[in-house]
PDB file of C-alpha atoms in Angstrom:
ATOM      1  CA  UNK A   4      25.033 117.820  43.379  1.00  0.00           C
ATOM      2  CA  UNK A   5      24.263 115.262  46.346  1.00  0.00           C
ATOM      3  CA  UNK A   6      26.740 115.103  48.708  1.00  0.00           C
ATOM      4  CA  UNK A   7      27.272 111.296  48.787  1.00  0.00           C
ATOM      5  CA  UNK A   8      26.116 109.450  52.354  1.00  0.00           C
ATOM      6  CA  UNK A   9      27.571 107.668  54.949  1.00  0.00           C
ATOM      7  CA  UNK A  10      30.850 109.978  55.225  1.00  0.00           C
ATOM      8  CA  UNK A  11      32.383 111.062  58.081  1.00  0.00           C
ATOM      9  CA  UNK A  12      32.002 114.489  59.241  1.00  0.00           C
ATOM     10  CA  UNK A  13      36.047 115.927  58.193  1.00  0.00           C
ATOM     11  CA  UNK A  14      35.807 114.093  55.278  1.00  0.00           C
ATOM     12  CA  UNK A  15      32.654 115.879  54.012  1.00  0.00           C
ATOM     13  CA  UNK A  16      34.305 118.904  55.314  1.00  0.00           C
ATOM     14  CA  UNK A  17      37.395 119.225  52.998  1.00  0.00           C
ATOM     15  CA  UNK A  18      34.916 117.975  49.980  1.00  0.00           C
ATOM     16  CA  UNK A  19      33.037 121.183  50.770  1.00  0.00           C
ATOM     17  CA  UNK A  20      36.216 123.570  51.493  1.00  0.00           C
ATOM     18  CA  UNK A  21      37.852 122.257  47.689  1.00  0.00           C
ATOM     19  CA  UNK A  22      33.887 122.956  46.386  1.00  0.00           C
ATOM     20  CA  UNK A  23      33.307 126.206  48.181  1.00  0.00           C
ATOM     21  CA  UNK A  24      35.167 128.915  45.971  1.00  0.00           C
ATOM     22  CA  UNK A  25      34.067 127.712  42.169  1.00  0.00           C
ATOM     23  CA  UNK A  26      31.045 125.437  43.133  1.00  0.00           C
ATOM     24  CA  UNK A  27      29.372 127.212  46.561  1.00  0.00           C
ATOM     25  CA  UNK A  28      25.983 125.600  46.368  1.00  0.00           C
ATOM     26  CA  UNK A  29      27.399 121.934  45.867  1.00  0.00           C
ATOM     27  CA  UNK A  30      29.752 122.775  48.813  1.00  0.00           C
ATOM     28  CA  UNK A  31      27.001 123.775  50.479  1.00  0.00           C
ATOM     29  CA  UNK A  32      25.210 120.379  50.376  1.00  0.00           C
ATOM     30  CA  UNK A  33      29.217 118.901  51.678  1.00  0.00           C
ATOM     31  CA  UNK A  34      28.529 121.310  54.625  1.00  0.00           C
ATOM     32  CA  UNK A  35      24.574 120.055  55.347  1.00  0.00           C
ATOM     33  CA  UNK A  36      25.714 116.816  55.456  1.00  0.00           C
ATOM     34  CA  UNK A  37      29.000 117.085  57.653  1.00  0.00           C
ATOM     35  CA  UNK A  38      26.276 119.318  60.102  1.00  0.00           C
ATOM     36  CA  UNK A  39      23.951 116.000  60.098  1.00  0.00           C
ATOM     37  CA  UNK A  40      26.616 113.687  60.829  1.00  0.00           C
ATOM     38  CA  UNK A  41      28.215 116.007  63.609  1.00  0.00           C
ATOM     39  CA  UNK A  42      25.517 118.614  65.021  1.00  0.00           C
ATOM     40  CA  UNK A  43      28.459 120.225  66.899  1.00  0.00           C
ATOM     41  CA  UNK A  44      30.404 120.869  64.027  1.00  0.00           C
ATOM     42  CA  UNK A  45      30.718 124.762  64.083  1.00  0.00           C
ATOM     43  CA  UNK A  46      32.701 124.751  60.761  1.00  0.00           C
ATOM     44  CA  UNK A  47      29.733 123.269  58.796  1.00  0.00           C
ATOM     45  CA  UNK A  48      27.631 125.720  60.950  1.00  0.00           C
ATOM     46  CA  UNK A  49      29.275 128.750  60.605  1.00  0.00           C
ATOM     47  CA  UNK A  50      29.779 127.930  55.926  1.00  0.00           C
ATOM     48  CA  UNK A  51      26.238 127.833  55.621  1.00  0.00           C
ATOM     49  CA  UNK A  52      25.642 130.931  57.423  1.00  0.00           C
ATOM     50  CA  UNK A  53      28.214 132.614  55.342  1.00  0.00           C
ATOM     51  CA  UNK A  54      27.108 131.042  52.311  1.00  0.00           C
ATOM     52  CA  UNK A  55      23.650 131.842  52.645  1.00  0.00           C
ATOM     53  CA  UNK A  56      22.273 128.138  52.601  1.00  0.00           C
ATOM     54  CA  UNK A  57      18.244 127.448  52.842  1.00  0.00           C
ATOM     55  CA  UNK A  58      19.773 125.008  55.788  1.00  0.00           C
ATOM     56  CA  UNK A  59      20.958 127.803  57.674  1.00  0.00           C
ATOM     57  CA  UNK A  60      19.433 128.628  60.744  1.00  0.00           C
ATOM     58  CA  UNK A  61      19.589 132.535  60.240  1.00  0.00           C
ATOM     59  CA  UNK A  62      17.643 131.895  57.540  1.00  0.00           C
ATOM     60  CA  UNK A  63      14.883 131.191  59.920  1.00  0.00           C
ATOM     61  CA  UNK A  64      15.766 132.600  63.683  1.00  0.00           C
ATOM     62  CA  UNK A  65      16.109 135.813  61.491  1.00  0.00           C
ATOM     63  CA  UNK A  66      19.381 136.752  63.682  1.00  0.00           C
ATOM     64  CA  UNK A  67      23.026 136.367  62.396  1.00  0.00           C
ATOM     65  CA  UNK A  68      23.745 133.008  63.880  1.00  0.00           C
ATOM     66  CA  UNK A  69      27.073 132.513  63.472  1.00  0.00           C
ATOM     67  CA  UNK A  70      29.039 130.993  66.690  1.00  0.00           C
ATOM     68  CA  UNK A  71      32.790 132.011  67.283  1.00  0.00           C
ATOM     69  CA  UNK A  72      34.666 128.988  68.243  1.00  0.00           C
ATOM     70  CA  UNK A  73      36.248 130.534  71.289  1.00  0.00           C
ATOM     71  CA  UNK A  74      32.498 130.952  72.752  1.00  0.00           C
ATOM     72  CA  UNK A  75      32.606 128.899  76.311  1.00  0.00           C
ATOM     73  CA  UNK A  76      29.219 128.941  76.612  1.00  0.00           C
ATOM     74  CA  UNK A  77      28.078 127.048  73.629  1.00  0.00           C
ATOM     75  CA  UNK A  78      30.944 124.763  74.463  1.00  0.00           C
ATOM     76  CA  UNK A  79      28.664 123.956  77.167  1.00  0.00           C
ATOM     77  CA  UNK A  80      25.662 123.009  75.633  1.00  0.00           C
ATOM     78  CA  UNK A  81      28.107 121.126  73.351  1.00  0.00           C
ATOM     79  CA  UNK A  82      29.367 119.309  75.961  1.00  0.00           C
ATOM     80  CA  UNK A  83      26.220 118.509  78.116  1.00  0.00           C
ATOM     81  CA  UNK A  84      25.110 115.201  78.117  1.00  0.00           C
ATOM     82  CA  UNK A  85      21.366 116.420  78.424  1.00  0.00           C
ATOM     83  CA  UNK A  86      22.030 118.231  74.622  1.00  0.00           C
ATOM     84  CA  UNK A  87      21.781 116.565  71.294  1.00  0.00           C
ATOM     85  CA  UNK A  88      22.082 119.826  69.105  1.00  0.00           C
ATOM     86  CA  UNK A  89      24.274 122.409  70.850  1.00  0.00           C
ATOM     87  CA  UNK A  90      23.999 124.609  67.908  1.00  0.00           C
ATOM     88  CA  UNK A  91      19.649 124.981  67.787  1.00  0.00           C
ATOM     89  CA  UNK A  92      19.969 124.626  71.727  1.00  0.00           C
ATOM     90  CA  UNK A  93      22.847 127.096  71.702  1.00  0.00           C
ATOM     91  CA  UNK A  94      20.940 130.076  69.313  1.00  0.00           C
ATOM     92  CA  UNK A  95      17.436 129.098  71.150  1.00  0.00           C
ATOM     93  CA  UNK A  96      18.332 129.582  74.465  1.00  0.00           C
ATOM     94  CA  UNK A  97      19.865 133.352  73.847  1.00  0.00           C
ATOM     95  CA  UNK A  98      15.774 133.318  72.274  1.00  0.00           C
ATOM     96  CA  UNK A  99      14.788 132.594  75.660  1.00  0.00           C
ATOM     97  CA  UNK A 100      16.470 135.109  77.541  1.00  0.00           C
ATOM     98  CA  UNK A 101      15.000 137.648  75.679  1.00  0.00           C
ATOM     99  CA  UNK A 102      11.502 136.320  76.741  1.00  0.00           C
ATOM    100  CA  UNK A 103      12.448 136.088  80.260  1.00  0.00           C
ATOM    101  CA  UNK A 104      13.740 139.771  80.449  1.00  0.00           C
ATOM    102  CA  UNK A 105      10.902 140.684  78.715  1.00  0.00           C
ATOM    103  CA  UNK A 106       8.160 139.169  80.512  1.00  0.00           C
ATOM    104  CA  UNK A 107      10.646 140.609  83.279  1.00  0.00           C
ATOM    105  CA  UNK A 108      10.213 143.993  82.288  1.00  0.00           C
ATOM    106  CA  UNK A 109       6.448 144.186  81.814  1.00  0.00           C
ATOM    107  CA  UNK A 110       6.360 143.250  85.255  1.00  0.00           C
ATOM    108  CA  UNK A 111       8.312 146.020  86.519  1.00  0.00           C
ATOM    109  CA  UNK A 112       6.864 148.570  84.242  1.00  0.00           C
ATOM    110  CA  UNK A 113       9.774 149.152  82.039  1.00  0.00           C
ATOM    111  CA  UNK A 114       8.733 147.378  78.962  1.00  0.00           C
ATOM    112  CA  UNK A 115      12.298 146.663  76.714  1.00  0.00           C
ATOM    113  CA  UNK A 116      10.591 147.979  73.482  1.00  0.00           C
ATOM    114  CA  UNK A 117      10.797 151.596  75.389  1.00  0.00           C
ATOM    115  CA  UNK A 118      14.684 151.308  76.965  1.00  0.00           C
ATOM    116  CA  UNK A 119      15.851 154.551  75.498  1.00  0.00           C
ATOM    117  CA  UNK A 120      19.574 153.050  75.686  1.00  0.00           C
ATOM    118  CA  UNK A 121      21.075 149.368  77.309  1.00  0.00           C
ATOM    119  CA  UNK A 122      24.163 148.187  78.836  1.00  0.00           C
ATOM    120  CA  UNK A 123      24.557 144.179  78.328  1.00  0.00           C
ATOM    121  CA  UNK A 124      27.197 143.859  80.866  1.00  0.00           C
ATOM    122  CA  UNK A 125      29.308 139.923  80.237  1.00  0.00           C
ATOM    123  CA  UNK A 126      27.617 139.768  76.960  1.00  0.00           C
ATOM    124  CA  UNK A 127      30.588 137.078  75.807  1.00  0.00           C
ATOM    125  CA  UNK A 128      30.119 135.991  72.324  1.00  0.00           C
ATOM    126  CA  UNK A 129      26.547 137.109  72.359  1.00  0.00           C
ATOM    127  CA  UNK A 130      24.044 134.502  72.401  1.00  0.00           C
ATOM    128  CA  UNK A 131      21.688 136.865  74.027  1.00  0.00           C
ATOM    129  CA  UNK A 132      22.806 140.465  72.294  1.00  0.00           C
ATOM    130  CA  UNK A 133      22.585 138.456  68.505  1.00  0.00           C
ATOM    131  CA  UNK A 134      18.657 138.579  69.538  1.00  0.00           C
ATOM    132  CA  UNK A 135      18.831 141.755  71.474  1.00  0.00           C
ATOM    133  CA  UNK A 136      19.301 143.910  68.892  1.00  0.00           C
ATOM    134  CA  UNK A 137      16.071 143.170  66.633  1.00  0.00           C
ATOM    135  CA  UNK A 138      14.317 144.762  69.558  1.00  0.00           C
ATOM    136  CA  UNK A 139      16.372 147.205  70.617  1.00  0.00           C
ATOM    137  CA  UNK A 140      18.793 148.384  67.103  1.00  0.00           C
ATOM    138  CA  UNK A 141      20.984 150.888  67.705  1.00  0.00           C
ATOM    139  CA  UNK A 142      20.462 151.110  71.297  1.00  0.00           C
ATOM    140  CA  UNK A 143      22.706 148.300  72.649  1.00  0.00           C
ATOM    141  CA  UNK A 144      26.068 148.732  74.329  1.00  0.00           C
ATOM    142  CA  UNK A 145      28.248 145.317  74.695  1.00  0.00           C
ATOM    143  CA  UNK A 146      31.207 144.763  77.342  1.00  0.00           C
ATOM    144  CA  UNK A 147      33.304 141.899  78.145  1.00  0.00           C
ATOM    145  CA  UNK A 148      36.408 140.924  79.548  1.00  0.00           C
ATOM    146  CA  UNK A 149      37.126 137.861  77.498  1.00  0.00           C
ATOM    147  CA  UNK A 150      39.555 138.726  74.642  1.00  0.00           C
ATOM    148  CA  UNK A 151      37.622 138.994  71.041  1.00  0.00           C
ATOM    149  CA  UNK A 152      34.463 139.076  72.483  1.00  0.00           C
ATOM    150  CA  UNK A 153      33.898 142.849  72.138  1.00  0.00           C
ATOM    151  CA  UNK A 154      35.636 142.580  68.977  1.00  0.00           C
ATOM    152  CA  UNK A 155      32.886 139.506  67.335  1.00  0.00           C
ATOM    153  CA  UNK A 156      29.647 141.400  68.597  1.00  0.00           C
ATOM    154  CA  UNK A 157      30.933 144.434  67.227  1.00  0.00           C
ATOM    155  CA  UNK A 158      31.402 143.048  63.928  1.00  0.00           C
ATOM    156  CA  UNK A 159      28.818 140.936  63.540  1.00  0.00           C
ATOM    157  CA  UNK A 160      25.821 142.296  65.534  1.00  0.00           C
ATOM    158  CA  UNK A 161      26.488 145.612  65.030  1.00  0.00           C
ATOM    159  CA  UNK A 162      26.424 147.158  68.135  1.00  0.00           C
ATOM    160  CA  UNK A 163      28.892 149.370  70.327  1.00  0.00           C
ATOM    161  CA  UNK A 164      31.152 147.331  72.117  1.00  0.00           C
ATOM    162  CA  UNK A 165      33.888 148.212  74.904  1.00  0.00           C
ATOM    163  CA  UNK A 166      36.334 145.992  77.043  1.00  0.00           C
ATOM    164  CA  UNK A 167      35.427 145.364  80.730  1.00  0.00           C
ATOM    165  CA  UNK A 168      38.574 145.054  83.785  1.00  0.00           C
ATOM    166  CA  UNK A 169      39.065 142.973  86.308  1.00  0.00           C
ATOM    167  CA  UNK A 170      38.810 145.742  88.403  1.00  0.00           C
ATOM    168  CA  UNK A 171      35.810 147.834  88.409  1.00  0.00           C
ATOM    169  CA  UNK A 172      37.457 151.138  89.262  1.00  0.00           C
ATOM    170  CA  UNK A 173      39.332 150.934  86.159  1.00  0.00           C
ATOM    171  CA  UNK A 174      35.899 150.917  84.013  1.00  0.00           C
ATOM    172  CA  UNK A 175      35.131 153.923  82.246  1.00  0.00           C
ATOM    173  CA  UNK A 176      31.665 154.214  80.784  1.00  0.00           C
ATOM    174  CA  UNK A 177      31.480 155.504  77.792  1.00  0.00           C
ATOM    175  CA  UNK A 178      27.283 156.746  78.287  1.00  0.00           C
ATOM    176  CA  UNK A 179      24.852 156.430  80.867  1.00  0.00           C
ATOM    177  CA  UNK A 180      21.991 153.665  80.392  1.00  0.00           C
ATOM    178  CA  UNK A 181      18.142 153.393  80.710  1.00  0.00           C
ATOM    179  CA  UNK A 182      18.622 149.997  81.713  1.00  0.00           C
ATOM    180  CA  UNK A 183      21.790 147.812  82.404  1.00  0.00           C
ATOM    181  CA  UNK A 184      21.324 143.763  82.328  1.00  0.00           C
ATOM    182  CA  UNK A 185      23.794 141.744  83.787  1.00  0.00           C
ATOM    183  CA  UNK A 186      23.487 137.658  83.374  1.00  0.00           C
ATOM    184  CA  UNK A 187      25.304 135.304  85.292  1.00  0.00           C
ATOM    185  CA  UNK A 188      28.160 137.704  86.533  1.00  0.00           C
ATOM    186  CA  UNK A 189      27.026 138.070  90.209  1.00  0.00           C
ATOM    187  CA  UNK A 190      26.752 134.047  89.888  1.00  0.00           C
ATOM    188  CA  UNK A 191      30.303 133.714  89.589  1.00  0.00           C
ATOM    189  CA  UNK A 192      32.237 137.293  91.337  1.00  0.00           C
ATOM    190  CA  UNK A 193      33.067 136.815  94.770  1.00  0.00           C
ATOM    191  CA  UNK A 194      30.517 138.324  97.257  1.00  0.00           C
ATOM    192  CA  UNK A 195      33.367 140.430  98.793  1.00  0.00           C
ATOM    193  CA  UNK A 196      33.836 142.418  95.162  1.00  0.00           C
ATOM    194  CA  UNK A 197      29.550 143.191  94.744  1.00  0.00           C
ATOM    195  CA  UNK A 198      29.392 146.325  96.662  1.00  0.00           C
ATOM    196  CA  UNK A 199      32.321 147.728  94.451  1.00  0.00           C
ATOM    197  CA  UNK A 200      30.926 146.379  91.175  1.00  0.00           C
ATOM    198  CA  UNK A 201      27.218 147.749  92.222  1.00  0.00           C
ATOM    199  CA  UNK A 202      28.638 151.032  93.219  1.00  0.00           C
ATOM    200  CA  UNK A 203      30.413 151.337  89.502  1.00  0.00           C
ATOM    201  CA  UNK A 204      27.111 149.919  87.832  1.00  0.00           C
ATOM    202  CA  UNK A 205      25.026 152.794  89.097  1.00  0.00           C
ATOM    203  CA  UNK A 206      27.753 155.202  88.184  1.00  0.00           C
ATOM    204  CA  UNK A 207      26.622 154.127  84.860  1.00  0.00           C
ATOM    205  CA  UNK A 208      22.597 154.673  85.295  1.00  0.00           C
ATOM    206  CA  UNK A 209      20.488 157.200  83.620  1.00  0.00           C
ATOM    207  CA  UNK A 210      18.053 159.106  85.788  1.00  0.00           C
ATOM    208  CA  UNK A 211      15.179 156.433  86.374  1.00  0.00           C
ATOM    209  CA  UNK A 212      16.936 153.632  85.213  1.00  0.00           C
ATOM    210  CA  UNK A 213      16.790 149.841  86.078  1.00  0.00           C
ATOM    211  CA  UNK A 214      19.619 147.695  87.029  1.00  0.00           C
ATOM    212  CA  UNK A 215      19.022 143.972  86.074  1.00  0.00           C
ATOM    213  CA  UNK A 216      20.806 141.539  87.416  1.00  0.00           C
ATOM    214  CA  UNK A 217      20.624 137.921  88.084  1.00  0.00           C
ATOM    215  CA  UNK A 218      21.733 135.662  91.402  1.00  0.00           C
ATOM    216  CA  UNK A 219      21.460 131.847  91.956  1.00  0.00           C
ATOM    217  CA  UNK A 220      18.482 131.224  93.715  1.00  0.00           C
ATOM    218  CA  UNK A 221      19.071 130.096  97.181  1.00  0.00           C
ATOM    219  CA  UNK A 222      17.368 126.770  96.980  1.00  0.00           C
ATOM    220  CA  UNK A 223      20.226 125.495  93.839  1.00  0.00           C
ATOM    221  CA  UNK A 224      22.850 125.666  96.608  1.00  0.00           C
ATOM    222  CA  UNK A 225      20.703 123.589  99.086  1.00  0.00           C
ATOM    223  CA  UNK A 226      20.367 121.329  95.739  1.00  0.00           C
ATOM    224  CA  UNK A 227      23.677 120.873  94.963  1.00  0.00           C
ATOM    225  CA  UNK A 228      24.627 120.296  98.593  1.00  0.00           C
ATOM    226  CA  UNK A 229      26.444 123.825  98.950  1.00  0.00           C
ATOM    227  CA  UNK A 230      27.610 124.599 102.227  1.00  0.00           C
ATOM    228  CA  UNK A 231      26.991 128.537 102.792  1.00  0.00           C
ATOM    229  CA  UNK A 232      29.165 130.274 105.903  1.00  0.00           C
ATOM    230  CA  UNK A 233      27.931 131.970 108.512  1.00  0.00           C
ATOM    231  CA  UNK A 234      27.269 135.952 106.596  1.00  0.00           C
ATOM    232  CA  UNK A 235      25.063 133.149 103.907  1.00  0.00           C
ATOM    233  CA  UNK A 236      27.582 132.607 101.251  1.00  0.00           C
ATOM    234  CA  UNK A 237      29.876 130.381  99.550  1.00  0.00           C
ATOM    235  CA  UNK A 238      32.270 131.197  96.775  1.00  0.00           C
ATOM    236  CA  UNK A 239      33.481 127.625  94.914  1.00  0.00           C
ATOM    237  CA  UNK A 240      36.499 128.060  92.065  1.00  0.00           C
ATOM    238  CA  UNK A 241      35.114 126.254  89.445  1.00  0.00           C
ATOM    239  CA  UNK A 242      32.911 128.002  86.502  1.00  0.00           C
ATOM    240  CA  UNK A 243      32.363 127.262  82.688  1.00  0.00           C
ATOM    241  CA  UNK A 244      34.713 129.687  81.481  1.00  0.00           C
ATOM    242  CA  UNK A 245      37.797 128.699  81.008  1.00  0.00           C
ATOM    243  CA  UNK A 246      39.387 131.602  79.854  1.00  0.00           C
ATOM    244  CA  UNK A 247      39.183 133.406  83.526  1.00  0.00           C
ATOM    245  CA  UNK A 248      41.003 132.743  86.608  1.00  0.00           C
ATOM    246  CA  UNK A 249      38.678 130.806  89.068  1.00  0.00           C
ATOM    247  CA  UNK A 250      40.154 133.120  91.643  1.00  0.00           C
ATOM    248  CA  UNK A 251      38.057 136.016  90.368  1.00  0.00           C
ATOM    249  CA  UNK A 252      35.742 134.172  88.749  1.00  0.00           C
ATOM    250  CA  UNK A 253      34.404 131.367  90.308  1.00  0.00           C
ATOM    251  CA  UNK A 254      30.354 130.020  91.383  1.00  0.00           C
ATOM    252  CA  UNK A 255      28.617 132.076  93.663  1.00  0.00           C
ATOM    253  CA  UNK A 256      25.612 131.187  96.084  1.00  0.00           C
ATOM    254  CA  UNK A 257      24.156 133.886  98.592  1.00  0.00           C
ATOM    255  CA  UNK A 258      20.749 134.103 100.901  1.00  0.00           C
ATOM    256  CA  UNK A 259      18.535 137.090  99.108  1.00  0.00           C
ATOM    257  CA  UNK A 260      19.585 138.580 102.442  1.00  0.00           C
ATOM    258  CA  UNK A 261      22.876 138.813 102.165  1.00  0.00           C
ATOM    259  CA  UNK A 262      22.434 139.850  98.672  1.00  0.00           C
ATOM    260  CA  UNK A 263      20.395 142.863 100.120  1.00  0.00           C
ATOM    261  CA  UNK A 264      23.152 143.348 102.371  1.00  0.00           C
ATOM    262  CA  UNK A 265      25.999 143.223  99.485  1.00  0.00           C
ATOM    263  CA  UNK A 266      23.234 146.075  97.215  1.00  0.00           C
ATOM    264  CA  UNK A 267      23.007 148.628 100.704  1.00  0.00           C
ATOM    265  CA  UNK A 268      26.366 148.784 100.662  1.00  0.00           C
ATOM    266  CA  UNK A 269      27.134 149.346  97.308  1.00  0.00           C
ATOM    267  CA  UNK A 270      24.194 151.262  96.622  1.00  0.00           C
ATOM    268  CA  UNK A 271      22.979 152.569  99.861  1.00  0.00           C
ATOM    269  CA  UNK A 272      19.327 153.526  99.818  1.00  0.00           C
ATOM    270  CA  UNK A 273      18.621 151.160  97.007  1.00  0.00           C
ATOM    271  CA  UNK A 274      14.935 149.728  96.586  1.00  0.00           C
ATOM    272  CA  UNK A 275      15.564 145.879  95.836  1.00  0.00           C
ATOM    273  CA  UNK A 276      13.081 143.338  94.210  1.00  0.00           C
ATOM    274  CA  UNK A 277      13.745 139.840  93.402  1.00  0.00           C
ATOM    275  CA  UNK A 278      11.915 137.466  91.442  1.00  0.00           C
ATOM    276  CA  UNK A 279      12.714 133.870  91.903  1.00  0.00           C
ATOM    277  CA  UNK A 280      13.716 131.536  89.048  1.00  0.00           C
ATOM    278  CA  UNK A 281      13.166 133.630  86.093  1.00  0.00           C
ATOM    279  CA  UNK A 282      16.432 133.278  84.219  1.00  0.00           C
ATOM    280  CA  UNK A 283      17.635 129.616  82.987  1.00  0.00           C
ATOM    281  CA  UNK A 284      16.813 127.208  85.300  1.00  0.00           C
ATOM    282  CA  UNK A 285      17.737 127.998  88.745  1.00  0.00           C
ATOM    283  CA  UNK A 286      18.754 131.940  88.302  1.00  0.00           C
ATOM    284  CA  UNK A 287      16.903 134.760  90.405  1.00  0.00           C
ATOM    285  CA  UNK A 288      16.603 138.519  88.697  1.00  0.00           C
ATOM    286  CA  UNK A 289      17.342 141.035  91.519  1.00  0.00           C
ATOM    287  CA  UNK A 290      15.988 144.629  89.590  1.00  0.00           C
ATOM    288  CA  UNK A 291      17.431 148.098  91.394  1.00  0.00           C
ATOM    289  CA  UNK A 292      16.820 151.448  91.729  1.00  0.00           C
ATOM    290  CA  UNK A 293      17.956 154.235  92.942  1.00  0.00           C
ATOM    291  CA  UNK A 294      16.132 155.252  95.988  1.00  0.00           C
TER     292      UNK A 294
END
């Protein structure tokens, strides 16, 4: 029943895909062992989910953890250098999000256990929404613009799901939300396009609802050796996601003024907080309401 040692990762694999249909547990051992000798090996990952396997991590994250392949962001942790299990690092870190928007929320008042209904705006292949909905089931809305995202949280997580545009006038919402969360889109939209997006996003706000959203802090750019302009911005056409023109989505750094000036006009009247470095490493969360 062993799987032997000492084998390379594909080899182990197509011992475990022969094994899998008329001996599943003994292709599950195939599938531990091609995980151990490649941790980024989503195949190996994504068997012992389906099959069940005391080595898979749902087993103890309690979430469905499987990965789709065409996910960019756990691509990244695979490919950063600082990373020695992208999969664990991948699952953990949608974990953490939740904590930080939590801890976020009792903050502002608006505890998450009480959102009567959410919007996870770029919710991708859901590393965050795949923890989101224990707390929140039923109440979770998904949209995306990269193809089979809306599709794979749908499916797998349950939730409602809808496809996002490239241009926000197109969007139509299908509800109004308690609270909308947006991570790392306003990082990476051009600052000319915010007061259009904003103005659509509180289109979509229930009466006394938040709007979440998070900004590189100022001090990252000043890290990195960003140059902002003179209106304090800079717009670079590079990102992680491969799948979306750099064009329209790029890396974005603004002053927290002229983010204040990009909310007014957008959402004129608008009372503004935002709390430094609370999402990832270097992200700000700017919270709205109406005024």
């Amino acid at each position: 029943m062993n799987a032997p040692q000492r084998q390379s990762a594909p080899d182990l694999l197509a011992r475990a895909r022969a094994l899998e249909a008329s001996a599943p547990l003994e292709a599950a051992s195939y599938y531990h062992q091609a995980r151990l000798a490649d941790p980024a090996c989503l195949e190996a990952h994504n068997a012992l989910e389906r099959l069940g396997s005391d080595h898979a991590y749902g087993k103890w994250m309690r979430v469905d953890s499987v990965i789709d392949a065409r996910d960019d962001i756990y691509r990244f942790f695979e490919g950063h250098e600082g990373v020695t299990n992208p999969i664990r690092d991948y699952l953990a870190d949608g974990w953490r999000t939740l904590s930080e928007l939590m801890l976020l929320l009792e903050r502002e008042g608006k505890p998450l256990t009480g959102v009567r209904s959410m919007l996870e705006f770029a919710s991708g292949f859901g590393r965050f929404t795949r923890h989101l909905v224990r707390v929140l089931p039923g109440r979770v809305t998904c949209c995306d613009v990269l193809p089979g995202s809306t599709d794979f949280v749908r499916e797998r997580f349950g939730v409602q799901a809808f496809d996002s545009q490239f241009d926000p006038a197109r969007i139509a919402w299908p509800g109004r939300y308690d609270l909308i969360f947006i991570l790392s889109f306003f990082t990476h939209v051009p600052l000319h396009a915010w007061p259009q997006w904003l103005a659509r996003f509180d289109a979509a706000l229930d009466e006394g609802g938040l709007l979440v959203f998070s900004i590189h802090n100022p001090g990252y750019a000043i890290e990195h050796s960003v140059k902002l302009d003179d209106q304090g911005g800079a717009f670079l056409r590079s990102s992680e996601q491969s799948a979306l023109s750099t064009e329209e989505y790029g890396t974005t750094f603004a002053t927290w003024e002229r983010v204040r000036r990009e909310i007014e006009a957008g959402i004129p009247g608008a009372r503004v907080e935002i709390h430094p470095r609370t999402f990832w490493v270097a992200q700000d969360a700017v919270v709205v309401r109406r005024g």
